PDB file of C-alpha atoms and ligand atoms in Angstrom:
ATOM      1  CA  MET A   1       0.000   0.000   0.000  1.00 47.00           C
ATOM      2  CA  THR A   2       1.183   3.497  -0.748  1.00 57.00           C
ATOM      3  CA  GLU A   3       0.443   6.786   0.986  1.00 86.00           C
ATOM      4  CA  LYS A   4      -2.383   7.207   3.492  1.00 97.00           C
ATOM      5  CA  ARG A   5      -3.804  10.289   1.770  1.00 98.00           C
ATOM      6  CA  ILE A   6      -4.622   8.976  -1.679  1.00 98.00           C
ATOM      7  CA  ASP A   7      -3.481  11.578  -4.206  1.00 98.00           C
ATOM      8  CA  GLY A   8      -6.117  11.135  -6.920  1.00 98.00           C
ATOM      9  CA  LYS A   9      -4.876  14.261  -8.629  1.00 98.00           C
ATOM     10  CA  ALA A  10      -1.413  12.759  -9.132  1.00 98.00           C
ATOM     11  CA  VAL A  11      -2.797   9.350 -10.196  1.00 98.00           C
ATOM     12  CA  ALA A  12      -5.100  11.058 -12.717  1.00 98.00           C
ATOM     13  CA  GLN A  13      -2.246  13.168 -14.033  1.00 98.00           C
ATOM     14  CA  GLU A  14      -0.198  10.035 -14.655  1.00 98.00           C
ATOM     15  CA  LEU A  15      -3.159   8.464 -16.491  1.00 98.00           C
ATOM     16  CA  ARG A  16      -3.631  11.584 -18.609  1.00 98.00           C
ATOM     17  CA  ARG A  17       0.053  11.506 -19.537  1.00 98.00           C
ATOM     18  CA  ALA A  18      -0.274   7.892 -20.710  1.00 98.00           C
ATOM     19  CA  MET A  19      -3.473   8.736 -22.595  1.00 98.00           C
ATOM     20  CA  ALA A  20      -1.846  11.716 -24.335  1.00 98.00           C
ATOM     21  CA  ALA A  21       0.900   9.391 -25.604  1.00 98.00           C
ATOM     22  CA  ALA A  22      -1.719   6.845 -26.741  1.00 98.00           C
ATOM     23  CA  VAL A  23      -3.710   9.519 -28.574  1.00 98.00           C
ATOM     24  CA  THR A  24      -0.559  10.749 -30.360  1.00 98.00           C
ATOM     25  CA  ASP A  25       0.009   7.160 -31.445  1.00 98.00           C
ATOM     26  CA  LEU A  26      -3.590   6.685 -32.639  1.00 98.00           C
ATOM     27  CA  LYS A  27      -3.270   9.830 -34.713  1.00 98.00           C
ATOM     28  CA  ALA A  28       0.070   8.837 -36.225  1.00 98.00           C
ATOM     29  CA  LYS A  29      -0.722   5.182 -36.939  1.00 98.00           C
ATOM     30  CA  HIS A  30      -4.446   5.283 -37.732  1.00 98.00           C
ATOM     31  CA  GLY A  31      -5.331   8.945 -38.386  1.00 98.00           C
ATOM     32  CA  LEU A  32      -7.799   8.617 -35.521  1.00 98.00           C
ATOM     33  CA  VAL A  33      -8.545  11.533 -33.206  1.00 98.00           C
ATOM     34  CA  PRO A  34     -11.116  10.502 -30.578  1.00 98.00           C
ATOM     35  CA  GLY A  35     -13.886  13.109 -30.329  1.00 98.00           C
ATOM     36  CA  LEU A  36     -15.973  13.893 -27.249  1.00 98.00           C
ATOM     37  CA  ALA A  37     -19.204  15.879 -27.420  1.00 98.00           C
ATOM     38  CA  VAL A  38     -20.186  17.481 -24.112  1.00 98.00           C
ATOM     39  CA  VAL A  39     -23.730  18.813 -23.812  1.00 98.00           C
ATOM     40  CA  LEU A  40     -24.715  21.217 -21.053  1.00 98.00           C
ATOM     41  CA  VAL A  41     -28.291  22.417 -20.773  1.00 98.00           C
ATOM     42  CA  GLY A  42     -28.943  25.463 -18.591  1.00 98.00           C
ATOM     43  CA  ASP A  43     -26.714  27.255 -16.118  1.00 94.00           C
ATOM     44  CA  HIS A  44     -26.381  24.953 -13.091  1.00 93.00           C
ATOM     45  CA  ALA A  45     -23.210  26.499 -11.597  1.00 91.00           C
ATOM     46  CA  PRO A  46     -21.400  23.322 -10.414  1.00 91.00           C
ATOM     47  CA  SER A  47     -22.204  21.610 -13.752  1.00 95.00           C
ATOM     48  CA  GLU A  48     -20.638  24.513 -15.642  1.00 96.00           C
ATOM     49  CA  ILE A  49     -17.402  23.966 -13.683  1.00 94.00           C
ATOM     50  CA  TYR A  50     -17.442  20.164 -14.166  1.00 95.00           C
ATOM     51  CA  VAL A  51     -18.077  20.526 -17.895  1.00 97.00           C
ATOM     52  CA  ARG A  52     -15.324  23.111 -18.304  1.00 97.00           C
ATOM     53  CA  ASN A  53     -12.874  20.773 -16.544  1.00 97.00           C
ATOM     54  CA  LYS A  54     -13.926  17.832 -18.721  1.00 97.00           C
ATOM     55  CA  GLN A  55     -13.446  19.835 -21.909  1.00 97.00           C
ATOM     56  CA  LYS A  56     -10.094  21.251 -20.768  1.00 97.00           C
ATOM     57  CA  SER A  57      -8.757  17.782 -19.906  1.00 98.00           C
ATOM     58  CA  ALA A  58     -10.014  16.336 -23.191  1.00 98.00           C
ATOM     59  CA  LYS A  59      -8.126  18.969 -25.162  1.00 98.00           C
ATOM     60  CA  GLU A  60      -5.003  18.505 -23.033  1.00 98.00           C
ATOM     61  CA  VAL A  61      -4.722  14.820 -23.919  1.00 98.00           C
ATOM     62  CA  GLY A  62      -5.307  15.607 -27.611  1.00 98.00           C
ATOM     63  CA  LEU A  63      -8.943  14.646 -28.033  1.00 98.00           C
ATOM     64  CA  ASN A  64     -11.308  16.739 -30.125  1.00 98.00           C
ATOM     65  CA  SER A  65     -13.829  18.364 -27.798  1.00 98.00           C
ATOM     66  CA  TYR A  66     -17.176  19.524 -29.156  1.00 98.00           C
ATOM     67  CA  GLU A  67     -19.141  21.781 -26.856  1.00 97.00           C
ATOM     68  CA  TYR A  68     -22.882  22.346 -26.834  1.00 98.00           C
ATOM     69  CA  ASN A  69     -24.128  24.896 -24.305  1.00 98.00           C
ATOM     70  CA  LEU A  70     -27.905  25.035 -24.631  1.00 98.00           C
ATOM     71  CA  PRO A  71     -30.293  27.422 -22.855  1.00 98.00           C
ATOM     72  CA  ALA A  72     -32.258  26.230 -19.799  1.00 98.00           C
ATOM     73  CA  SER A  73     -35.476  26.561 -21.865  1.00 98.00           C
ATOM     74  CA  THR A  74     -34.322  23.885 -24.388  1.00 98.00           C
ATOM     75  CA  SER A  75     -37.113  21.412 -25.178  1.00 98.00           C
ATOM     76  CA  GLN A  76     -36.666  17.652 -24.881  1.00 98.00           C
ATOM     77  CA  LYS A  77     -37.412  17.385 -28.599  1.00 98.00           C
ATOM     78  CA  ASP A  78     -34.558  19.738 -29.485  1.00 98.00           C
ATOM     79  CA  LEU A  79     -32.137  17.941 -27.191  1.00 98.00           C
ATOM     80  CA  LEU A  80     -33.126  14.571 -28.683  1.00 99.00           C
ATOM     81  CA  LYS A  81     -32.556  16.002 -32.171  1.00 98.00           C
ATOM     82  CA  LEU A  82     -29.020  17.090 -31.175  1.00 99.00           C
ATOM     83  CA  ILE A  83     -28.300  13.616 -29.787  1.00 98.00           C
ATOM     84  CA  ALA A  84     -29.598  11.965 -32.964  1.00 99.00           C
ATOM     85  CA  ASP A  85     -27.209  14.171 -34.969  1.00 99.00           C
ATOM     86  CA  LEU A  86     -24.258  13.354 -32.668  1.00 99.00           C
ATOM     87  CA  ASN A  87     -25.064   9.630 -32.868  1.00 99.00           C
ATOM     88  CA  VAL A  88     -24.366   9.665 -36.624  1.00 98.00           C
ATOM     89  CA  ASP A  89     -21.509  12.168 -36.564  1.00 98.00           C
ATOM     90  CA  LYS A  90     -18.350  10.275 -37.605  1.00 98.00           C
ATOM     91  CA  ASP A  91     -16.066  12.710 -35.732  1.00 98.00           C
ATOM     92  CA  VAL A  92     -17.879  12.143 -32.430  1.00 99.00           C
ATOM     93  CA  HIS A  93     -17.047   8.937 -30.550  1.00 98.00           C
ATOM     94  CA  GLY A  94     -18.293   9.906 -27.102  1.00 99.00           C
ATOM     95  CA  ILE A  95     -21.424  11.786 -26.041  1.00 98.00           C
ATOM     96  CA  LEU A  96     -21.887  13.163 -22.547  1.00 98.00           C
ATOM     97  CA  VAL A  97     -25.035  14.990 -21.467  1.00 98.00           C
ATOM     98  CA  GLN A  98     -24.306  16.624 -18.126  1.00 98.00           C
ATOM     99  CA  LEU A  99     -26.841  15.911 -15.380  1.00 97.00           C
ATOM    100  CA  PRO A 100     -28.996  17.269 -13.823  1.00 96.00           C
ATOM    101  CA  LEU A 101     -31.188  18.428 -16.711  1.00 98.00           C
ATOM    102  CA  PRO A 102     -33.896  21.106 -16.443  1.00 98.00           C
ATOM    103  CA  ASN A 103     -37.302  19.853 -15.234  1.00 98.00           C
ATOM    104  CA  GLN A 104     -39.004  19.835 -18.652  1.00 98.00           C
ATOM    105  CA  ILE A 105     -36.574  17.141 -19.830  1.00 98.00           C
ATOM    106  CA  ASP A 106     -36.822  13.472 -18.822  1.00 98.00           C
ATOM    107  CA  PRO A 107     -33.203  12.371 -18.190  1.00 98.00           C
ATOM    108  CA  MET A 108     -34.006   8.706 -18.914  1.00 98.00           C
ATOM    109  CA  ALA A 109     -35.426   9.586 -22.346  1.00 98.00           C
ATOM    110  CA  VAL A 110     -32.271  11.514 -23.141  1.00 98.00           C
ATOM    111  CA  LEU A 111     -29.798   8.924 -21.832  1.00 98.00           C
ATOM    112  CA  SER A 112     -31.663   6.160 -23.693  1.00 98.00           C
ATOM    113  CA  ALA A 113     -31.333   8.110 -26.937  1.00 98.00           C
ATOM    114  CA  ILE A 114     -27.528   8.046 -26.878  1.00 99.00           C
ATOM    115  CA  ASP A 115     -25.952   5.316 -29.020  1.00 99.00           C
ATOM    116  CA  PRO A 116     -24.664   2.824 -26.377  1.00 98.00           C
ATOM    117  CA  ALA A 117     -21.357   2.626 -28.287  1.00 98.00           C
ATOM    118  CA  LYS A 118     -20.891   6.386 -27.720  1.00 99.00           C
ATOM    119  CA  ASP A 119     -22.237   6.349 -24.154  1.00 99.00           C
ATOM    120  CA  VAL A 120     -18.997   7.366 -22.416  1.00 98.00           C
ATOM    121  CA  ASP A 121     -20.908   7.990 -19.169  1.00 98.00           C
ATOM    122  CA  GLY A 122     -22.111   4.363 -19.139  1.00 98.00           C
ATOM    123  CA  PHE A 123     -25.623   5.499 -18.165  1.00 98.00           C
ATOM    124  CA  HIS A 124     -27.567   3.861 -21.023  1.00 98.00           C
ATOM    125  CA  VAL A 125     -29.619   0.880 -19.829  1.00 98.00           C
ATOM    126  CA  THR A 126     -27.723  -1.337 -22.271  1.00 98.00           C
ATOM    127  CA  ASN A 127     -24.418  -0.511 -20.598  1.00 98.00           C
ATOM    128  CA  ALA A 128     -25.903  -0.634 -17.082  1.00 98.00           C
ATOM    129  CA  GLY A 129     -27.419  -4.041 -17.874  1.00 98.00           C
ATOM    130  CA  ARG A 130     -24.224  -5.370 -19.416  1.00 98.00           C
ATOM    131  CA  LEU A 131     -22.281  -4.307 -16.318  1.00 98.00           C
ATOM    132  CA  ALA A 132     -24.896  -5.944 -14.078  1.00 97.00           C
ATOM    133  CA  VAL A 133     -24.605  -9.307 -15.860  1.00 97.00           C
ATOM    134  CA  GLY A 134     -20.817  -9.191 -16.246  1.00 96.00           C
ATOM    135  CA  LEU A 135     -20.547  -8.446 -19.979  1.00 97.00           C
ATOM    136  CA  PRO A 136     -18.029  -5.924 -21.358  1.00 97.00           C
ATOM    137  CA  ALA A 137     -19.617  -2.496 -20.991  1.00 98.00           C
ATOM    138  CA  MET A 138     -18.928   1.199 -20.898  1.00 98.00           C
ATOM    139  CA  ILE A 139     -18.369   1.743 -17.163  1.00 98.00           C
ATOM    140  CA  PRO A 140     -19.591   4.947 -15.457  1.00 98.00           C
ATOM    141  CA  CYS A 141     -16.612   7.220 -14.875  1.00 98.00           C
ATOM    142  CA  THR A 142     -16.767   7.857 -11.126  1.00 98.00           C
ATOM    143  CA  PRO A 143     -17.043   4.209 -10.018  1.00 98.00           C
ATOM    144  CA  LYS A 144     -14.446   3.269 -12.636  1.00 98.00           C
ATOM    145  CA  GLY A 145     -12.085   5.849 -11.110  1.00 98.00           C
ATOM    146  CA  CYS A 146     -12.793   4.605  -7.575  1.00 99.00           C
ATOM    147  CA  LEU A 147     -12.082   1.012  -8.604  1.00 99.00           C
ATOM    148  CA  TYR A 148      -8.845   2.104 -10.249  1.00 98.00           C
ATOM    149  CA  LEU A 149      -7.703   3.674  -6.977  1.00 98.00           C
ATOM    150  CA  LEU A 150      -8.597   0.549  -4.974  1.00 98.00           C
ATOM    151  CA  LYS A 151      -7.379  -2.103  -7.392  1.00 98.00           C
ATOM    152  CA  ASP A 152      -4.632  -0.618  -9.563  1.00 98.00           C
ATOM    153  CA  HIS A 153      -3.256   2.108  -7.311  1.00 98.00           C
ATOM    154  CA  LEU A 154      -3.583   0.649  -3.790  1.00 98.00           C
ATOM    155  CA  LYS A 155      -3.418  -2.913  -5.163  1.00 98.00           C
ATOM    156  CA  LEU A 156      -5.901  -4.165  -2.573  1.00 98.00           C
ATOM    157  CA  PRO A 157      -6.680  -7.888  -2.625  1.00 98.00           C
ATOM    158  CA  LEU A 158     -10.364  -7.139  -3.228  1.00 99.00           C
ATOM    159  CA  ALA A 159     -11.694 -10.711  -3.319  1.00 98.00           C
ATOM    160  CA  GLY A 160     -13.342 -11.452   0.002  1.00 98.00           C
ATOM    161  CA  MET A 161     -13.085  -7.915   1.359  1.00 99.00           C
ATOM    162  CA  ARG A 162     -16.188  -6.346   2.877  1.00 99.00           C
ATOM    163  CA  ALA A 163     -17.174  -3.229   0.929  1.00 99.00           C
ATOM    164  CA  LEU A 164     -19.838  -0.765   1.972  1.00 99.00           C
ATOM    165  CA  VAL A 165     -21.203   1.540  -0.718  1.00 99.00           C
ATOM    166  CA  ILE A 166     -23.170   4.410   0.793  1.00 98.00           C
ATOM    167  CA  GLY A 167     -25.599   5.707  -1.835  1.00 98.00           C
ATOM    168  CA  ARG A 168     -27.687   3.904  -4.444  1.00 98.00           C
ATOM    169  CA  SER A 169     -27.638   6.299  -7.405  1.00 98.00           C
ATOM    170  CA  ASN A 170     -27.422   5.069 -10.988  1.00 97.00           C
ATOM    171  CA  ILE A 171     -24.362   7.302 -11.459  1.00 97.00           C
ATOM    172  CA  VAL A 172     -22.247   5.981  -8.585  1.00 98.00           C
ATOM    173  CA  GLY A 173     -23.784   3.644  -5.986  1.00 98.00           C
ATOM    174  CA  LYS A 174     -25.287   0.913  -8.174  1.00 98.00           C
ATOM    175  CA  PRO A 175     -22.421   0.623 -10.689  1.00 98.00           C
ATOM    176  CA  MET A 176     -19.863   0.841  -7.842  1.00 99.00           C
ATOM    177  CA  ALA A 177     -21.577  -2.068  -6.094  1.00 98.00           C
ATOM    178  CA  ALA A 178     -21.611  -4.070  -9.346  1.00 98.00           C
ATOM    179  CA  LEU A 179     -17.893  -3.461  -9.940  1.00 98.00           C
ATOM    180  CA  LEU A 180     -16.906  -4.426  -6.399  1.00 98.00           C
ATOM    181  CA  LEU A 181     -19.111  -7.498  -6.563  1.00 98.00           C
ATOM    182  CA  ALA A 182     -17.424  -8.532  -9.805  1.00 98.00           C
ATOM    183  CA  GLU A 183     -14.073  -8.251  -7.983  1.00 98.00           C
ATOM    184  CA  GLY A 184     -15.290 -10.695  -5.348  1.00 98.00           C
ATOM    185  CA  CYS A 185     -16.034  -8.234  -2.552  1.00 98.00           C
ATOM    186  CA  THR A 186     -18.867  -8.882  -0.141  1.00 99.00           C
ATOM    187  CA  VAL A 187     -20.872  -5.777  -0.928  1.00 99.00           C
ATOM    188  CA  THR A 188     -23.442  -3.925   1.152  1.00 99.00           C
ATOM    189  CA  VAL A 189     -25.311  -0.955  -0.295  1.00 98.00           C
ATOM    190  CA  ALA A 190     -26.497   1.504   2.338  1.00 98.00           C
ATOM    191  CA  HIS A 191     -28.846   4.419   1.676  1.00 97.00           C
ATOM    192  CA  SER A 192     -31.179   6.902   3.339  1.00 93.00           C
ATOM    193  CA  LYS A 193     -33.417   4.129   4.739  1.00 96.00           C
ATOM    194  CA  THR A 194     -30.539   2.101   6.219  1.00 98.00           C
ATOM    195  CA  LYS A 195     -31.284   1.563   9.919  1.00 98.00           C
ATOM    196  CA  ASP A 196     -27.868   1.650  11.573  1.00 98.00           C
ATOM    197  CA  LEU A 197     -25.219   3.122   9.298  1.00 98.00           C
ATOM    198  CA  PRO A 198     -22.483   3.307  11.960  1.00 98.00           C
ATOM    199  CA  ALA A 199     -22.900  -0.469  12.517  1.00 98.00           C
ATOM    200  CA  GLU A 200     -22.591  -1.076   8.756  1.00 98.00           C
ATOM    201  CA  CYS A 201     -19.462   1.097   8.609  1.00 98.00           C
ATOM    202  CA  ALA A 202     -17.906  -0.774  11.535  1.00 98.00           C
ATOM    203  CA  GLN A 203     -17.953  -3.995   9.448  1.00 98.00           C
ATOM    204  CA  ALA A 204     -16.462  -2.544   6.280  1.00 99.00           C
ATOM    205  CA  ASP A 205     -12.904  -2.979   5.006  1.00 99.00           C
ATOM    206  CA  ILE A 206     -13.720  -0.509   2.227  1.00 99.00           C
ATOM    207  CA  ILE A 207     -16.186   2.378   2.392  1.00 99.00           C
ATOM    208  CA  VAL A 208     -17.259   4.249  -0.732  1.00 99.00           C
ATOM    209  CA  ALA A 209     -19.292   7.271   0.341  1.00 98.00           C
ATOM    210  CA  ALA A 210     -21.599   8.757  -2.305  1.00 98.00           C
ATOM    211  CA  VAL A 211     -24.503  10.250  -0.375  1.00 97.00           C
ATOM    212  CA  GLY A 212     -24.236  13.941  -1.255  1.00 97.00           C
ATOM    213  CA  ARG A 213     -24.249  15.105   2.369  1.00 97.00           C
ATOM    214  CA  ALA A 214     -21.363  17.197   3.662  1.00 98.00           C
ATOM    215  CA  GLU A 215     -19.057  15.414   6.149  1.00 98.00           C
ATOM    216  CA  PHE A 216     -21.797  12.894   6.912  1.00 98.00           C
ATOM    217  CA  VAL A 217     -19.627   9.811   7.600  1.00 98.00           C
ATOM    218  CA  LYS A 218     -17.774  10.192  10.895  1.00 98.00           C
ATOM    219  CA  GLY A 219     -14.369   8.795  11.781  1.00 98.00           C
ATOM    220  CA  GLU A 220     -15.730   7.092  14.875  1.00 98.00           C
ATOM    221  CA  TRP A 221     -17.934   4.876  12.648  1.00 98.00           C
ATOM    222  CA  ILE A 222     -14.985   3.569  10.661  1.00 98.00           C
ATOM    223  CA  LYS A 223     -13.206   0.300  11.351  1.00 98.00           C
ATOM    224  CA  PRO A 224      -9.505   0.896  12.113  1.00 98.00           C
ATOM    225  CA  GLY A 225      -7.467   0.298   8.954  1.00 98.00           C
ATOM    226  CA  ALA A 226     -10.388   0.592   6.530  1.00 98.00           C
ATOM    227  CA  VAL A 227      -9.921   2.225   3.126  1.00 99.00           C
ATOM    228  CA  VAL A 228     -12.215   5.201   2.567  1.00 99.00           C
ATOM    229  CA  ILE A 229     -13.145   6.556  -0.860  1.00 99.00           C
ATOM    230  CA  ASP A 230     -15.037   9.836  -0.696  1.00 98.00           C
ATOM    231  CA  VAL A 231     -17.104  10.613  -3.791  1.00 98.00           C
ATOM    232  CA  GLY A 232     -18.886  13.652  -2.307  1.00 98.00           C
ATOM    233  CA  ILE A 233     -18.440  17.190  -3.591  1.00 96.00           C
ATOM    234  CA  ASN A 234     -20.377  19.524  -1.294  1.00 96.00           C
ATOM    235  CA  ARG A 235     -20.178  23.263  -0.811  1.00 95.00           C
ATOM    236  CA  VAL A 236     -20.391  24.500   2.774  1.00 96.00           C
ATOM    237  CA  ASP A 237     -20.601  28.173   3.707  1.00 97.00           C
ATOM    238  CA  ASP A 238     -17.360  29.530   5.096  1.00 96.00           C
ATOM    239  CA  ALA A 239     -17.049  33.281   5.533  1.00 97.00           C
ATOM    240  CA  ALA A 240     -13.274  32.918   5.961  1.00 96.00           C
ATOM    241  CA  ALA A 241     -12.836  31.244   2.544  1.00 96.00           C
ATOM    242  CA  ALA A 242     -12.041  33.408  -0.494  1.00 94.00           C
ATOM    243  CA  LYS A 243     -15.208  32.352  -2.334  1.00 93.00           C
ATOM    244  CA  GLY A 244     -17.405  32.316   0.775  1.00 96.00           C
ATOM    245  CA  TYR A 245     -17.592  28.518   0.713  1.00 96.00           C
ATOM    246  CA  ARG A 246     -15.401  25.438   1.068  1.00 96.00           C
ATOM    247  CA  VAL A 247     -15.691  22.200  -0.865  1.00 96.00           C
ATOM    248  CA  VAL A 248     -15.900  19.108   1.355  1.00 98.00           C
ATOM    249  CA  GLY A 249     -16.692  15.450   0.830  1.00 98.00           C
ATOM    250  CA  ASP A 250     -19.293  13.109   2.293  1.00 98.00           C
ATOM    251  CA  VAL A 251     -16.746  11.993   4.895  1.00 98.00           C
ATOM    252  CA  ASP A 252     -15.513  14.009   7.867  1.00 98.00           C
ATOM    253  CA  PHE A 253     -11.918  13.899   6.618  1.00 98.00           C
ATOM    254  CA  ASN A 254      -9.984  14.747   9.783  1.00 98.00           C
ATOM    255  CA  SER A 255     -11.676  12.208  12.050  1.00 98.00           C
ATOM    256  CA  ALA A 256     -11.713   9.542   9.294  1.00 98.00           C
ATOM    257  CA  TYR A 257      -8.007  10.100   8.582  1.00 98.00           C
ATOM    258  CA  GLU A 258      -7.253   8.990  12.147  1.00 98.00           C
ATOM    259  CA  LYS A 259      -8.958   5.614  11.614  1.00 98.00           C
ATOM    260  CA  ALA A 260      -8.392   4.790   7.938  1.00 98.00           C
ATOM    261  CA  SER A 261      -5.363   3.098   6.400  1.00 98.00           C
ATOM    262  CA  ALA A 262      -5.966   5.138   3.233  1.00 98.00           C
ATOM    263  CA  ILE A 263      -8.456   7.863   2.352  1.00 99.00           C
ATOM    264  CA  THR A 264      -9.180  10.161  -0.581  1.00 98.00           C
ATOM    265  CA  PRO A 265      -9.285  13.904   0.094  1.00 98.00           C
ATOM    266  CA  VAL A 266     -11.866  16.302  -1.348  1.00 98.00           C
ATOM    267  CA  PRO A 267     -10.895  18.035  -3.532  1.00 97.00           C
ATOM    268  CA  GLY A 268      -8.049  16.139  -5.199  1.00 98.00           C
ATOM    269  CA  GLY A 269      -9.254  12.563  -4.680  1.00 98.00           C
ATOM    270  CA  VAL A 270     -12.010  10.991  -6.777  1.00 98.00           C
ATOM    271  CA  GLY A 271     -12.875  14.097  -8.857  1.00 98.00           C
ATOM    272  CA  PRO A 272      -9.785  14.084 -11.102  1.00 98.00           C
ATOM    273  CA  MET A 273     -10.134  10.297 -11.525  1.00 98.00           C
ATOM    274  CA  THR A 274     -13.688  10.717 -12.849  1.00 98.00           C
ATOM    275  CA  ILE A 275     -12.429  13.006 -15.593  1.00 98.00           C
ATOM    276  CA  ALA A 276      -9.484  10.725 -16.440  1.00 98.00           C
ATOM    277  CA  CYS A 277     -11.909   7.801 -16.811  1.00 98.00           C
ATOM    278  CA  LEU A 278     -14.152   9.848 -19.091  1.00 98.00           C
ATOM    279  CA  LEU A 279     -11.180  10.407 -21.403  1.00 98.00           C
ATOM    280  CA  SER A 280     -10.281   6.721 -21.210  1.00 98.00           C
ATOM    281  CA  ASN A 281     -13.858   5.757 -22.110  1.00 98.00           C
ATOM    282  CA  THR A 282     -13.756   8.153 -25.070  1.00 98.00           C
ATOM    283  CA  ILE A 283     -10.525   6.608 -26.383  1.00 98.00           C
ATOM    284  CA  LYS A 284     -12.050   3.152 -25.916  1.00 98.00           C
ATOM    285  CA  ALA A 285     -15.249   4.158 -27.740  1.00 98.00           C
ATOM    286  CA  ALA A 286     -13.267   5.638 -30.637  1.00 98.00           C
ATOM    287  CA  CYS A 287     -11.244   2.434 -31.040  1.00 98.00           C
ATOM    288  CA  VAL A 288     -14.245   0.110 -30.783  1.00 98.00           C
ATOM    289  CA  ILE A 289     -16.313   2.169 -33.243  1.00 98.00           C
ATOM    290  CA  THR A 290     -13.522   2.446 -35.826  1.00 98.00           C
ATOM    291  CA  GLY A 291     -12.132  -1.088 -35.328  1.00 98.00           C
ATOM    292  CA  VAL A 292      -8.695   0.192 -34.314  1.00 98.00           C
ATOM    293  CA  PRO A 293      -6.754  -1.825 -31.672  1.00 97.00           C
ATOM    294  CA  ARG A 294      -7.314  -0.315 -28.248  1.00 96.00           C
ATOM    295  CA  PRO A 295      -4.336   1.112 -26.340  1.00 96.00           C
ATOM    296  CA  ALA A 296      -3.896  -0.087 -22.746  1.00 93.00           C
ATOM    297  CA  VAL A 297      -5.186   3.114 -21.142  1.00 91.00           C
TER     298      VAL A 297
HETATM  299  N1  GUN B 301     -23.557  14.818 -13.024  1.00 71.74           N
HETATM  300  C1  GUN B 301     -22.864  14.435 -11.922  1.00 71.74           C
HETATM  301  N2  GUN B 301     -21.970  13.467 -12.228  1.00 71.74           N
HETATM  302  C2  GUN B 301     -22.107  13.252 -13.556  1.00 71.74           C
HETATM  303  C3  GUN B 301     -21.446  12.383 -14.458  1.00 71.74           C
HETATM  304  O1  GUN B 301     -20.559  11.592 -14.106  1.00 71.74           O
HETATM  305  N3  GUN B 301     -21.863  12.451 -15.743  1.00 71.74           N
HETATM  306  C4  GUN B 301     -22.847  13.301 -16.152  1.00 71.74           C
HETATM  307  N4  GUN B 301     -23.201  13.285 -17.438  1.00 71.74           N
HETATM  308  N5  GUN B 301     -23.479  14.108 -15.347  1.00 71.74           N
HETATM  309  C5  GUN B 301     -23.103  14.099 -14.049  1.00 71.74           C
END
């Protein structure tokens, strides 16, 4: 095992470096430049920041990034028309529609309209179903990044370990549970109706917290030596901070740090890994769609 504070930023940077080299190679050998279309509807402030970071990283590793910033009043019909166009666009290999969407748009209708081969978020039911039954699939970026930290970075012997996933969203909790299960973990999924969360935490060798509640998981709940992966990104008011707020995770970092053998910080833990995995999924999609051998990134 490496450092106690898991430096997701550094791990992601290393991945991006390897991906940049792979993209240069794809261009030189096959004339292939993977293209990612990022669609943002409305002006949800955190989404604007996430999308900007995704586009910036895509360009940095040499991908083509196509940006669609649509007004909050966009109709579902117009968004579906854009997706239909992107589905047949030969330069676009990955399509990402940032969530949440404005109320007049049904997210499931939109996600289901994306060609599963271009579904770099892994949210289409085809990809979710393939993951659930153990077939090759496009894996959602955040759980993919968390698994990378646990398996490839920390090199944990996952088979037989007890993993607790806190949160049951389609974006993180459910795919995270499926991935850990596939690795042979004994997986528990906790959520808002779970009766005794501290007791569940006390059993867990690995905790993945994705509840969306600031500093919700306390150090005293955590089994000594557990590995803690914090997916949360929450803003809390802080008059002393330059922007008037601080960004914290779903885990109370300081108390958890005392108990854990390894823990991701927020920011600088899971967030950069999510973006790295989006780029990796885009490279994978481009290779699968064009029939080019896939680099090992
Ligand atoms: N909103 C929050 N996380 C995500 C994500 O991973 N993908 C998309 N498309 N929207 C999100």
